[in-house]
PDB file of C-alpha atoms in Angstrom:
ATOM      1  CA  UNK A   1      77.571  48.237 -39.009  1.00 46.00           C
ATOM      2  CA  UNK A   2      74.994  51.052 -38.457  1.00 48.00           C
ATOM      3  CA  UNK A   3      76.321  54.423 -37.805  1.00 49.00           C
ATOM      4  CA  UNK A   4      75.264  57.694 -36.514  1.00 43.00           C
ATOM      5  CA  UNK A   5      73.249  59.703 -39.097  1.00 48.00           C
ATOM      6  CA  UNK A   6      72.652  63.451 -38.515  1.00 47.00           C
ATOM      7  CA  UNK A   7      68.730  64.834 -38.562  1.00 50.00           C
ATOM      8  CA  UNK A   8      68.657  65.589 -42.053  1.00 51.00           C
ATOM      9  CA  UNK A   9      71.380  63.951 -43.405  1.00 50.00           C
ATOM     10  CA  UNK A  10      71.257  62.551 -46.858  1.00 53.00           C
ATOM     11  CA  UNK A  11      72.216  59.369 -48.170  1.00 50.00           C
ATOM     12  CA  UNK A  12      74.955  59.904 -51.221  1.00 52.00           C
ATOM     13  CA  UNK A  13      76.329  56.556 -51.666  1.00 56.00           C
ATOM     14  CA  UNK A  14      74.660  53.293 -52.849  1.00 48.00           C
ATOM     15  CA  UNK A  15      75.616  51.571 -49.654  1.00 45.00           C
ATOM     16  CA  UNK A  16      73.800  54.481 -47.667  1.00 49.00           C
ATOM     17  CA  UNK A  17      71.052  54.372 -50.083  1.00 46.00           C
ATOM     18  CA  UNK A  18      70.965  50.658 -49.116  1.00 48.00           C
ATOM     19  CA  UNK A  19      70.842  50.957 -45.471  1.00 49.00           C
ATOM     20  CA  UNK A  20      68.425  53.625 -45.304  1.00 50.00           C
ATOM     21  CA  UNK A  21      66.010  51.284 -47.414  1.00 45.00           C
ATOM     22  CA  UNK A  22      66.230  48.360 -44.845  1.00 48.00           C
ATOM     23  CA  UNK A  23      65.987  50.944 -42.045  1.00 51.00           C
ATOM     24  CA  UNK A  24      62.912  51.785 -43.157  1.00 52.00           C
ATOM     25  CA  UNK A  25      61.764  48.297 -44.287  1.00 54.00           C
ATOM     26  CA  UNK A  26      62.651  47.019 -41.077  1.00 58.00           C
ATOM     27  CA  UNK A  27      60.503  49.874 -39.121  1.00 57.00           C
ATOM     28  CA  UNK A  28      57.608  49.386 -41.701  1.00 52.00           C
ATOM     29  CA  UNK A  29      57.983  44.853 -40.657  1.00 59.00           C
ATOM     30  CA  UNK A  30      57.890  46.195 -36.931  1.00 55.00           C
ATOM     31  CA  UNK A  31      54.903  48.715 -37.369  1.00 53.00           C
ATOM     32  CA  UNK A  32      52.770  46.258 -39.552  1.00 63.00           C
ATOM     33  CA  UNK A  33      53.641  43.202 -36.637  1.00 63.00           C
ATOM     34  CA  UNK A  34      52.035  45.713 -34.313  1.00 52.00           C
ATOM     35  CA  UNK A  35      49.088  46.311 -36.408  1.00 65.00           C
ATOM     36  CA  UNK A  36      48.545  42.848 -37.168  1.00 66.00           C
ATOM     37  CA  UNK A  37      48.503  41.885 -33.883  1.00 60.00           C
ATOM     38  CA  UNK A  38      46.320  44.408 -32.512  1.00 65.00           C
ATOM     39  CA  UNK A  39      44.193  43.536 -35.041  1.00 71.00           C
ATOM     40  CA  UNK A  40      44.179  39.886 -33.896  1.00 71.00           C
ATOM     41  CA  UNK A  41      43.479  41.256 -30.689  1.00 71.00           C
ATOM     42  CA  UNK A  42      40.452  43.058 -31.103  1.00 69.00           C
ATOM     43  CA  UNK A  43      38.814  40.274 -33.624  1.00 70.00           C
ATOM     44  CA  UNK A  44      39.619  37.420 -30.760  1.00 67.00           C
ATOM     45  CA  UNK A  45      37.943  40.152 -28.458  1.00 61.00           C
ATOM     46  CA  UNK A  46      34.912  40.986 -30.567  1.00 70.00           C
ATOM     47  CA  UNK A  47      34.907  37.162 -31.027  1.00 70.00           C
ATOM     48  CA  UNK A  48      35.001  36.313 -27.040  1.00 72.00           C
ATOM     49  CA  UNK A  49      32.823  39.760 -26.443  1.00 71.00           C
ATOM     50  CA  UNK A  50      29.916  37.308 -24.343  1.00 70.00           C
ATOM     51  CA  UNK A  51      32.467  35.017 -22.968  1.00 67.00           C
ATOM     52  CA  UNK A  52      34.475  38.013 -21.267  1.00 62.00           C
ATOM     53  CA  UNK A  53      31.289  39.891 -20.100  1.00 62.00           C
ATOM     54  CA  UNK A  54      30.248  36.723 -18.627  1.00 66.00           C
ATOM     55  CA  UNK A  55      33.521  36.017 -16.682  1.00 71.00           C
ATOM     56  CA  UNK A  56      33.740  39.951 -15.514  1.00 66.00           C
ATOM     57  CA  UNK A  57      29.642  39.687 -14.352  1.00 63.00           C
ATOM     58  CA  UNK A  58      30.677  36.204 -12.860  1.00 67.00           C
ATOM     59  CA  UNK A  59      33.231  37.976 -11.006  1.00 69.00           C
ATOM     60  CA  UNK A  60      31.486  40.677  -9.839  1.00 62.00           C
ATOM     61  CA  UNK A  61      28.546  38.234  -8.380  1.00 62.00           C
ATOM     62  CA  UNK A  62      30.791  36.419  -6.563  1.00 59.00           C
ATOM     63  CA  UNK A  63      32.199  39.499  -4.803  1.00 59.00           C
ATOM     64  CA  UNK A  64      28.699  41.039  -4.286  1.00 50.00           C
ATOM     65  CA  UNK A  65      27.598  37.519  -2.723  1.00 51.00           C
ATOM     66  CA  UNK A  66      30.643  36.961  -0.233  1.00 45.00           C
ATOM     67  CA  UNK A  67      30.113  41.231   1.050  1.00 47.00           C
ATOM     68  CA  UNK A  68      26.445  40.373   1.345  1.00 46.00           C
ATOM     69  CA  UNK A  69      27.616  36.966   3.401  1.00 46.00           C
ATOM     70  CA  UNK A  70      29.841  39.121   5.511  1.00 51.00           C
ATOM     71  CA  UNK A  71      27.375  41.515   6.574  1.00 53.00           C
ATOM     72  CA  UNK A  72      23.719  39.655   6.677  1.00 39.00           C
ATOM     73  CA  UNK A  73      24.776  36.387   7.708  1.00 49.00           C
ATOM     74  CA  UNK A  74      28.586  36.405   8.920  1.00 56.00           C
ATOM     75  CA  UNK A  75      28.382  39.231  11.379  1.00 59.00           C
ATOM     76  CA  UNK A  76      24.839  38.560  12.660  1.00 60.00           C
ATOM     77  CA  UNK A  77      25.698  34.684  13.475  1.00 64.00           C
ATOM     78  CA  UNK A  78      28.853  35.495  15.388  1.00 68.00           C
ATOM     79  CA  UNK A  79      26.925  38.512  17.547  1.00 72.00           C
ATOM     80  CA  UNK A  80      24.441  35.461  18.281  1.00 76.00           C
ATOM     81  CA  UNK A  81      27.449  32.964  19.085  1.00 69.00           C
ATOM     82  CA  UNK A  82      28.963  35.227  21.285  1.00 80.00           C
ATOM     83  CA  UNK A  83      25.892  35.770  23.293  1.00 84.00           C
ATOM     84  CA  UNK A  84      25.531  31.846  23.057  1.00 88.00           C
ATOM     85  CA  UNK A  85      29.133  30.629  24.351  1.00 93.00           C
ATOM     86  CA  UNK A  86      29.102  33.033  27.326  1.00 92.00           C
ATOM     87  CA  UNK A  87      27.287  30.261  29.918  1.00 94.00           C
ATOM     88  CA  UNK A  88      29.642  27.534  28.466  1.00 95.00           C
ATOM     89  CA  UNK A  89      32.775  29.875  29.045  1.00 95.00           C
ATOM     90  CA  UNK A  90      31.873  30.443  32.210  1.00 96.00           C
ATOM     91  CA  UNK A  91      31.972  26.804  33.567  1.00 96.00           C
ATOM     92  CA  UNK A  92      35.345  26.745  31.550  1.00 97.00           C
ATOM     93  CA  UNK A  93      36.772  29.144  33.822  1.00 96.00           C
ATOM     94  CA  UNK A  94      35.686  27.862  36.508  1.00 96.00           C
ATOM     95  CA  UNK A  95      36.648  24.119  36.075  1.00 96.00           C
ATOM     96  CA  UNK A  96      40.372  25.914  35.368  1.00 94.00           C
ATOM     97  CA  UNK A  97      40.726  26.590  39.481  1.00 93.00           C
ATOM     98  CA  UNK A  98      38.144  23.299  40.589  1.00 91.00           C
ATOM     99  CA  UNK A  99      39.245  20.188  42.575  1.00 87.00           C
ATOM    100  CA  UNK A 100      36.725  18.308  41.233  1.00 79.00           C
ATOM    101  CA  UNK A 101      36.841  19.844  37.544  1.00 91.00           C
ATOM    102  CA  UNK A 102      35.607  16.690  34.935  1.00 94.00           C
ATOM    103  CA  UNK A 103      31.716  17.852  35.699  1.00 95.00           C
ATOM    104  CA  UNK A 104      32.744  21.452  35.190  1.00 97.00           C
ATOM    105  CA  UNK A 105      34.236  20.417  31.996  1.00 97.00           C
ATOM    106  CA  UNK A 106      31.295  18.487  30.637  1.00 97.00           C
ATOM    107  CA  UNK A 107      29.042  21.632  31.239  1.00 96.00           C
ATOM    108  CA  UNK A 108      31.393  23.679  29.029  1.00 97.00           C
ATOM    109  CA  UNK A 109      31.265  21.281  26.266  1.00 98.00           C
ATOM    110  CA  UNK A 110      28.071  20.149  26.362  1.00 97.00           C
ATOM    111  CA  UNK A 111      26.069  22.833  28.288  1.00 94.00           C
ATOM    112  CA  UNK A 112      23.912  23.301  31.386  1.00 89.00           C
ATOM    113  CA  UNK A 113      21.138  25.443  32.026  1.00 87.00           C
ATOM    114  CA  UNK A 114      19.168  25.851  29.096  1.00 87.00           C
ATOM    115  CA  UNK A 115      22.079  27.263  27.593  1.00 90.00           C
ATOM    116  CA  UNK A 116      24.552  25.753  24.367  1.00 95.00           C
ATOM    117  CA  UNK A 117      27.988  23.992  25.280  1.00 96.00           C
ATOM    118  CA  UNK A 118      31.520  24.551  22.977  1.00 97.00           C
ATOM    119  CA  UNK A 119      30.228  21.474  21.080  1.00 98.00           C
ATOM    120  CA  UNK A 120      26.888  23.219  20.209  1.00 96.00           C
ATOM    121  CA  UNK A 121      28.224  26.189  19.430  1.00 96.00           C
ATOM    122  CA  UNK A 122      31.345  24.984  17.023  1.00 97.00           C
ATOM    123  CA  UNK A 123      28.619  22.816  15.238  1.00 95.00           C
ATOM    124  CA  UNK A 124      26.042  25.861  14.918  1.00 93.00           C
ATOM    125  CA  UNK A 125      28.565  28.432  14.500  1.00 92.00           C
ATOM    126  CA  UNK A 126      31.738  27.055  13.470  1.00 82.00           C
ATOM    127  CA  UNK A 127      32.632  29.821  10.939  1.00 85.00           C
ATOM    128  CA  UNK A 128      32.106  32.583  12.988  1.00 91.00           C
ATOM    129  CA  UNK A 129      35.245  33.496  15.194  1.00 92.00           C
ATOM    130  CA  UNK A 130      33.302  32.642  18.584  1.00 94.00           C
ATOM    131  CA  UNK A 131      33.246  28.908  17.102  1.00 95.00           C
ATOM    132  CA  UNK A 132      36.736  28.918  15.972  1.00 95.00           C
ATOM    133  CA  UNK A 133      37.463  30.560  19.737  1.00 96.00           C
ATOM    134  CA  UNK A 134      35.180  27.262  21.311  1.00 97.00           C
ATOM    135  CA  UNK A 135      37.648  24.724  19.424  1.00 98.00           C
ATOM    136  CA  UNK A 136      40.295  26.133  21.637  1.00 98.00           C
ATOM    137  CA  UNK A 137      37.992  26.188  24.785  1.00 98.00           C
ATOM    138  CA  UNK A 138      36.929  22.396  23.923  1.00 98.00           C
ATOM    139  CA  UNK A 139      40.660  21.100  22.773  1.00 98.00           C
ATOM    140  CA  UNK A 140      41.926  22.301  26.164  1.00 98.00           C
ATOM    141  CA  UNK A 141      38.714  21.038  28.373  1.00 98.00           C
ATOM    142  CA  UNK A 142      39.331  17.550  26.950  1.00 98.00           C
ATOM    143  CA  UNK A 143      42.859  17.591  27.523  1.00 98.00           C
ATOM    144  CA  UNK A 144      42.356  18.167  31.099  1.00 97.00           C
ATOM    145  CA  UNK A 145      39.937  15.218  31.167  1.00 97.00           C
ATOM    146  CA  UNK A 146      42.934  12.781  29.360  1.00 97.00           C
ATOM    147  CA  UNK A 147      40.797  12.688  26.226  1.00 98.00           C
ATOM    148  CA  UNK A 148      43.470  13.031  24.400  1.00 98.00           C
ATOM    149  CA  UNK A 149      42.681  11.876  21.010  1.00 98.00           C
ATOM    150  CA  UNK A 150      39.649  14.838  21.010  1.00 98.00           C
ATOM    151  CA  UNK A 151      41.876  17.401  22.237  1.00 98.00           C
ATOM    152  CA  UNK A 152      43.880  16.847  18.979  1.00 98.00           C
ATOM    153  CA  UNK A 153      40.664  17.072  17.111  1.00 98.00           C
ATOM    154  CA  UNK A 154      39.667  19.919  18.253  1.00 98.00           C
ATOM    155  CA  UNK A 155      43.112  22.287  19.015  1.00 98.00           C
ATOM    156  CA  UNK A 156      44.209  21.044  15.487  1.00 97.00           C
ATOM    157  CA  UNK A 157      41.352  22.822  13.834  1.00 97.00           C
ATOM    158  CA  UNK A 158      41.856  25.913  15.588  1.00 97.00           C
ATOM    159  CA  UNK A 159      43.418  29.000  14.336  1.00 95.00           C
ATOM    160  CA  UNK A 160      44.347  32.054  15.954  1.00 93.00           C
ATOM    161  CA  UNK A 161      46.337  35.173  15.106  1.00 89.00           C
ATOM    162  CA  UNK A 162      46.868  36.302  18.759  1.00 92.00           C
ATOM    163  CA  UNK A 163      50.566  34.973  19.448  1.00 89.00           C
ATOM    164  CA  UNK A 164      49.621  33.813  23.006  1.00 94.00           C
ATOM    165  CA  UNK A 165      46.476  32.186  22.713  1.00 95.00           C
ATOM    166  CA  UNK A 166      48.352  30.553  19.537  1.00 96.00           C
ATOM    167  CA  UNK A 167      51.250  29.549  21.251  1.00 96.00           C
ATOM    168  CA  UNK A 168      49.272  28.048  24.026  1.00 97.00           C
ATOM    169  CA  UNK A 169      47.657  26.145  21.530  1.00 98.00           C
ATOM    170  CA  UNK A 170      50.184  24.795  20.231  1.00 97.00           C
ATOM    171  CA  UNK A 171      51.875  23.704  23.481  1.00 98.00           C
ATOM    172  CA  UNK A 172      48.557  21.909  24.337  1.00 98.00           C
ATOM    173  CA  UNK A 173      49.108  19.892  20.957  1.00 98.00           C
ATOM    174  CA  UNK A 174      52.434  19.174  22.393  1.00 98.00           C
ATOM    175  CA  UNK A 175      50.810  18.191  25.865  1.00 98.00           C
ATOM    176  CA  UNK A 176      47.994  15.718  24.260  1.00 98.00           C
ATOM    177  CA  UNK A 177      50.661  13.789  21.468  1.00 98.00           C
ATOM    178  CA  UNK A 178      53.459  13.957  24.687  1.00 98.00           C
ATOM    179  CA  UNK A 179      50.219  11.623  26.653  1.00 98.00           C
ATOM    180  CA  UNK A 180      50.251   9.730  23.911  1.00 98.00           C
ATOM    181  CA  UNK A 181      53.899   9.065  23.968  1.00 97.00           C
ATOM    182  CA  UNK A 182      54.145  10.813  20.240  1.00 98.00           C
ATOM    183  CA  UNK A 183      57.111  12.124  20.898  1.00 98.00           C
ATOM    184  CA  UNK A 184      58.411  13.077  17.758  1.00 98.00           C
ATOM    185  CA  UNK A 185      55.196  15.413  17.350  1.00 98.00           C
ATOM    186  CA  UNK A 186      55.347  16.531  20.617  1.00 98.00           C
ATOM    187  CA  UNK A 187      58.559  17.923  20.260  1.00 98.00           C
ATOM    188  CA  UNK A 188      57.737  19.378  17.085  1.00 98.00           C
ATOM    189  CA  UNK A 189      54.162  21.354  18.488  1.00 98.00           C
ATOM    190  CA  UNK A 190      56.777  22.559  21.487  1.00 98.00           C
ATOM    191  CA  UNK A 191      59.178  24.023  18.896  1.00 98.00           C
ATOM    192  CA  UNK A 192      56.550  25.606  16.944  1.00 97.00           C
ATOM    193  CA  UNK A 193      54.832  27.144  20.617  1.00 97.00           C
ATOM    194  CA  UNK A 194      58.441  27.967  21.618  1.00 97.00           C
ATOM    195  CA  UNK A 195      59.107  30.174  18.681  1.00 94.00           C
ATOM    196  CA  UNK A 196      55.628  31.596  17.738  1.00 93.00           C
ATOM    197  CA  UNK A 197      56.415  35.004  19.709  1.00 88.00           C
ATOM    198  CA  UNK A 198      59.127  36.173  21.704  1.00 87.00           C
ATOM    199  CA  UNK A 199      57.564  36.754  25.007  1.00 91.00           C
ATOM    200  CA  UNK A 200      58.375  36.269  28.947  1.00 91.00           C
ATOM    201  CA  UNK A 201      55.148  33.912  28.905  1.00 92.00           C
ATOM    202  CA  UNK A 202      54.864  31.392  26.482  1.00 95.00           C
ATOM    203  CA  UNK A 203      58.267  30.554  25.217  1.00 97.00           C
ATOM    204  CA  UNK A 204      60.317  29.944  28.027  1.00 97.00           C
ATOM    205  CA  UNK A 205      57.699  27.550  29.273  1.00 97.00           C
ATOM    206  CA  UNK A 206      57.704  25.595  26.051  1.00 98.00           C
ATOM    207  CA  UNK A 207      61.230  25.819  25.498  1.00 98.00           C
ATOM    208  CA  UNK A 208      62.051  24.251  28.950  1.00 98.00           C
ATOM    209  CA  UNK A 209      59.085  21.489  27.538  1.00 98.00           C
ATOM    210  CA  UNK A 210      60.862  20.976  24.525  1.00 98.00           C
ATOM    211  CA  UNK A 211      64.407  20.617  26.125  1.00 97.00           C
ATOM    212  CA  UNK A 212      63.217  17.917  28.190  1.00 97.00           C
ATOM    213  CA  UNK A 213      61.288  16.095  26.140  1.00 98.00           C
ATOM    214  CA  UNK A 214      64.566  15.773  23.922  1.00 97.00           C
ATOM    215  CA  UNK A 215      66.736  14.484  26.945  1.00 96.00           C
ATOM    216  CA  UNK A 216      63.903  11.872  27.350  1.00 96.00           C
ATOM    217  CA  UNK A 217      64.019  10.911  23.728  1.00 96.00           C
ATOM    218  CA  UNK A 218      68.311  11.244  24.023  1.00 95.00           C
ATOM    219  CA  UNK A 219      68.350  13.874  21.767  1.00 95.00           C
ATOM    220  CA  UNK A 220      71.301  15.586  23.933  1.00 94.00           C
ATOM    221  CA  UNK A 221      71.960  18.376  21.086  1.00 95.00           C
ATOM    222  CA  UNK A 222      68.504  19.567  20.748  1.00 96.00           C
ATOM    223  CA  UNK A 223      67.919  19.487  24.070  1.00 96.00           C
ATOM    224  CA  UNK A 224      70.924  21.624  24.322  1.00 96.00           C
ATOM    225  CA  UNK A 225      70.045  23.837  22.040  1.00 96.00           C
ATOM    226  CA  UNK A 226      66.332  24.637  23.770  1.00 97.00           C
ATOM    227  CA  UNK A 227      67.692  24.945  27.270  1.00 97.00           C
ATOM    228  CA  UNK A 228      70.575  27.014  26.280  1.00 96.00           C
ATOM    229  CA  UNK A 229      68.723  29.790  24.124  1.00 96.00           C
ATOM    230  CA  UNK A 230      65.457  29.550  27.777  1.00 96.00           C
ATOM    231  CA  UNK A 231      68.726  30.378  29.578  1.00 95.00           C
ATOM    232  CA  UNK A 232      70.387  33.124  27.763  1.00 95.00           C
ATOM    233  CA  UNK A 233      67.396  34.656  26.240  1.00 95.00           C
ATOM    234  CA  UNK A 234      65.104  34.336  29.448  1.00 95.00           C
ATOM    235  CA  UNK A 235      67.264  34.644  32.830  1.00 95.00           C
ATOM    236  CA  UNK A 236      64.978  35.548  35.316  1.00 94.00           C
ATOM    237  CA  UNK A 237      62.224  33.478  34.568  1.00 94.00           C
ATOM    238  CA  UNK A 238      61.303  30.874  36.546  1.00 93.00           C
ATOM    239  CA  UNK A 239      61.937  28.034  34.011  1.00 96.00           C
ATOM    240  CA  UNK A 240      65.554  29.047  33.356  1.00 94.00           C
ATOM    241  CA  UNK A 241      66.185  27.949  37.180  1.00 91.00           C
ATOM    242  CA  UNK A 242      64.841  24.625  36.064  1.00 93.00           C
ATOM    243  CA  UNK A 243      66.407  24.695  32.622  1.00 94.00           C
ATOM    244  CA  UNK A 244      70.299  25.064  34.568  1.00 88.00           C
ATOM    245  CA  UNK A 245      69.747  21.479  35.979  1.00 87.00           C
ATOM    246  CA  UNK A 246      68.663  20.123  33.043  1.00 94.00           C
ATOM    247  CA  UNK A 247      71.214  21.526  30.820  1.00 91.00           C
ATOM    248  CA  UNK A 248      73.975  19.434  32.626  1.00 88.00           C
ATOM    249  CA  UNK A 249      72.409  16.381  31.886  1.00 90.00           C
ATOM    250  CA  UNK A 250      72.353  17.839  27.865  1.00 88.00           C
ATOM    251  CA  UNK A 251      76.059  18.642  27.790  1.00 88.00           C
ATOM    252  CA  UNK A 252      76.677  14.921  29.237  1.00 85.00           C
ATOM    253  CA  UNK A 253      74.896  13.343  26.507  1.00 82.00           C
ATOM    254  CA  UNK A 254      77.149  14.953  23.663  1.00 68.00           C
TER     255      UNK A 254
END
């Protein structure tokens, strides 16, 4: 058993003598390890010396390529598509408040005027934000025209870090699988819109869409479970007035 040796202290017995040998043997194994292995180090190193420079200038191209991408070719292409989308936007807007809104529609997705519909500009522009921004535009215009296999297409492949314009994405998913009496994803595209951000706009109005799309499948606990939480969580909206009838219905079904 090793023991506590003062600085200084020598060893008088044989034993001592003993231990103090494979003390130091023992440190001597460790330090040579150490120096064996560094040495293996630096040979493998001064071995690989072209292989590693390679990989590090490989490296460094890359990055120097994508910063170069950002600014000379990212940033100039999405300063064009936003000058691009603004005819096509407009007709989106205004086929949002028309009677008579398919035509309107068509002009925002395939232009008018001389000027580059959501289509054009997602196929010309598609990495740049204002293309990402026109699959949302298009996804929504063809769900108002009951295309509803496009308006998957196109709100599928858009992504957006604002929580509205997310949510409302979402819900249109819901919307365009709900058409196409999908249910099960329907439901599921609700939820997601439902819970994306806790807000007085989106998520009582997909909660109270997810609640009754459940009571329509006979899911009585989920839909339980969405109109309760629209109810407690949002009481003076205007959906939790509709939610109170349909929660009745829920608690019958359990």
């Amino acid at each position: 058993m090793a023991t506590y040796k003062k600085r200084g202290y020598k060893p008088k017995t044989k034993v001592e003598k003993q231990e103090e040998f494979e003390d130091d043997s023992t440190t001597a194994e460790v330090f040579n390890t150490l120096d064996e292995g560094a040495n293996k180090t630096e040979a493998w190193v001064e071995k690989n010396q072209k292989v590693i420079l390679g990989i590090v200038g490989a490296i460094a191209i890359c990055v120097l390529a994508y910063l170069a991408y950002e600014q000379f070719i990212q940033k100039p292409n999405d300063v064009e598509a936003s000058n691009e989308i603004y005819q096509a936007q407009k007709y989106y807007e205004q086929a949002l408040t028309a009677d008579a809104s398919d035509s309107l529609y068509l002009r925002a997705l395939n232009g008018g005027e001389g000027k580059l519909g959501m289509l054009d500009i997602i196929s010309e522009y598609g990495g740049t934000k204002t293309g990402n921004m026109a699959k949302y535009y298009a996804g929504v215009s063809y769900l108002n025209m009951n295309d509803y296999s496009n308006a998957i297409k196109y709100l599928d492949d858009f992504k957006s870090d604002d929580v509205i314009i997310g949510a409302v994405a979402k819900g249109a998913l819901g919307d365009a699988f709900a058409q196409l009496n999908q249910k099960e994803d329907a439901l599921k595209y609700y939820e997601q819109a439902a819970t994306m951000n806790d807000n007085e706009f989106t998520a009582p109005k997909f909660l109270l869409k997810a609640g009754v799309l459940a009571l329509d499948m006979g899911n009585g606990g989920t839909a339980k479970k969405h109109l309760t939480t629209l109810t407690e969580k949002y009481p003076t909206s205007a959906e939790a007035l509709k939610a109170a009838a349909y929660l009745g219905q829920a608690e019958a079904m359990n």
